[in-house]
Amino acid sequence: MRGGRGGGLLVAGTTSDAGKSVVTAGICRWLVRKGLRVAPFKGQNMSLNSFVTREGAEIGRAQAMQAQAARVEPTALMNPVLLKPGGDRSSQVVLMGKPVGELSARGYHGGRQKELFEPVMACLEELRSTYDAVICEGAGSPAEINLRRTDIVNMGVARAARLPVVVVGDIDRGGVFAQFFGTTALLSPEDQSLVAGYLVNKFRGDVSLLEPGLDMLYGLTGRRTFGVLPYAHGLGIDEEDGMGVSLRGAVRESVVAPPVGADVLRVAVCAVPLMSNFTDVDALAAEPGVVVRFVDRPEELVDADLVVVPGTRGTVKALAWLRERGLADALARRAAEGRPVLGICGGFQALGERIEDEVESTAGVVDGLGLLPVRVRFGVEKTLARPVGEALGERVEGYEIHHGVADVRGGEPFLDGCRVGSVWGTHWHGSLEGDGFRRAFLREVATAAGRRFVPAPDTSFGALREEQLDRLGDLIEEHADTDALLRLIEEGAPAGLPFVPPGAP
């Protein structure tokens, strides 16, 4: 490796959701299987899906999953800046795992972002001094020329650290050749000198039909394509945002695995505004015979055996949305009929009696749905924790990310929350990933719903995650030029890459 430091690579993309997170995870798994010590890195992430590390730092869930792909413990170094959108064009800024304030997009890009460049680079250098290789993920597109001056995640990082760049394009969307060419041609000569080539993602069909286009792309740019990754169903990791991502990336698709018992179990997840950590339901989707869908209309709750009110970055806004759409009344009817409802984090808070919020929404005192005997007061300090406990006779692990402090005034204890009849509430994310607890909970749900559903006795969520990450590693190993990628990681971008006009304006 160069200069006594570990090697590195930046995985950029022509667009958001081009496959950067998946490719980064796949490269991490391929490298660690080769015996290298590898770590993921993303200087700045914008996501409502976050995770709490063992030291109590909040980072993006995608980086936590990439760390799992690399078989290392996730730390704040891997995602030093996390932006959590809160509506009204503002985001909470999380630096080194701790919130440091709210900023508008203009305020962030107008000055604060540049201040964060130094700590971002310090984290990257610390990782490179510890690991054989650091695989960095970009954000959006490196050719967002309006943001280049304050960039701390794409070419700004690549230039400062002299990292080679591979650009990923999603050919399933169409226009991938124009995207590769245009992305390169909109970069300055200095930035272009680090763009080593391209990776085609989500290709369906005969690769030989694509090869003439790849040859022409090489002729136009002087840059080769390092691989064509095939379209693969059910692949993905915990990504950044988007309601459909969780199910598209679920570790097992329900149609593949029939139920063990006589009935399926239908789970409806209320698609509340600013939904956060919707990946909580992936563990349910992993169970054979459990069908998970996101809903936004009360009639969609009628045939559901379990309704989940998930986490949200805006509990008061979510409450108003539930009421406006008639979902609040539908949830109240379910509770009165003894039909299962589970609230997680912000969803748990919404199920309570009252919310006092001078922090998140500054709305003051707001009535909750009144389904659980809980009162919530929002505090300035954010709770970030990795609790361990017991529920339904099983050991449970989870993680907490919330400003709301719950005062539980009745019901049966349930993790840090409570249960009343068939309504459960807890702040704990990730609890359903525990196999024993998930089975026990689904048995309770099935009984309350009158379904002859039986949890599979051998479903291991952890094993399915590992299987999925190995499949990502296989994609890289089998469909990318790994020798060329390893040379890039160890030696950097090749010298003499041609300039593609016109360059940055």
PDB file of N, CA and C in Angstrom, residues 245 247 254 415 420 428 460:
ATOM      1  N   VAL A 245     -37.373   0.852  -0.601  1.00  0.00           N
ATOM      2  CA  VAL A 245     -36.045   0.248  -0.521  1.00  0.00           C
ATOM      3  C   VAL A 245     -36.025  -0.924   0.435  1.00  0.00           C
ATOM      4  N   LEU A 247     -38.255  -3.171   1.376  1.00  0.00           N
ATOM      5  CA  LEU A 247     -38.765  -4.438   0.881  1.00  0.00           C
ATOM      6  C   LEU A 247     -38.000  -4.910  -0.341  1.00  0.00           C
ATOM      7  N   SER A 254     -41.143 -12.636   0.479  1.00  0.00           N
ATOM      8  CA  SER A 254     -42.179 -13.513   1.016  1.00  0.00           C
ATOM      9  C   SER A 254     -42.641 -14.559   0.013  1.00  0.00           C
ATOM     10  N   LEU A 415     -40.217  -4.256  27.097  1.00  0.00           N
ATOM     11  CA  LEU A 415     -38.937  -3.605  26.849  1.00  0.00           C
ATOM     12  C   LEU A 415     -38.937  -2.281  27.628  1.00  0.00           C
ATOM     13  N   VAL A 420     -50.732  -2.983  26.314  1.00  0.00           N
ATOM     14  CA  VAL A 420     -52.111  -3.000  26.801  1.00  0.00           C
ATOM     15  C   VAL A 420     -52.908  -3.832  25.818  1.00  0.00           C
ATOM     16  N   TRP A 428     -37.281   0.690  21.238  1.00  0.00           N
ATOM     17  CA  TRP A 428     -36.167  -0.119  20.763  1.00  0.00           C
ATOM     18  C   TRP A 428     -36.304  -0.461  19.286  1.00  0.00           C
ATOM     19  N   SER A 460     -32.943 -17.823  10.690  1.00  0.00           N
ATOM     20  CA  SER A 460     -31.922 -17.043  11.383  1.00  0.00           C
ATOM     21  C   SER A 460     -31.710 -15.756  10.613  1.00  0.00           C
TER      22      SER A 460
END
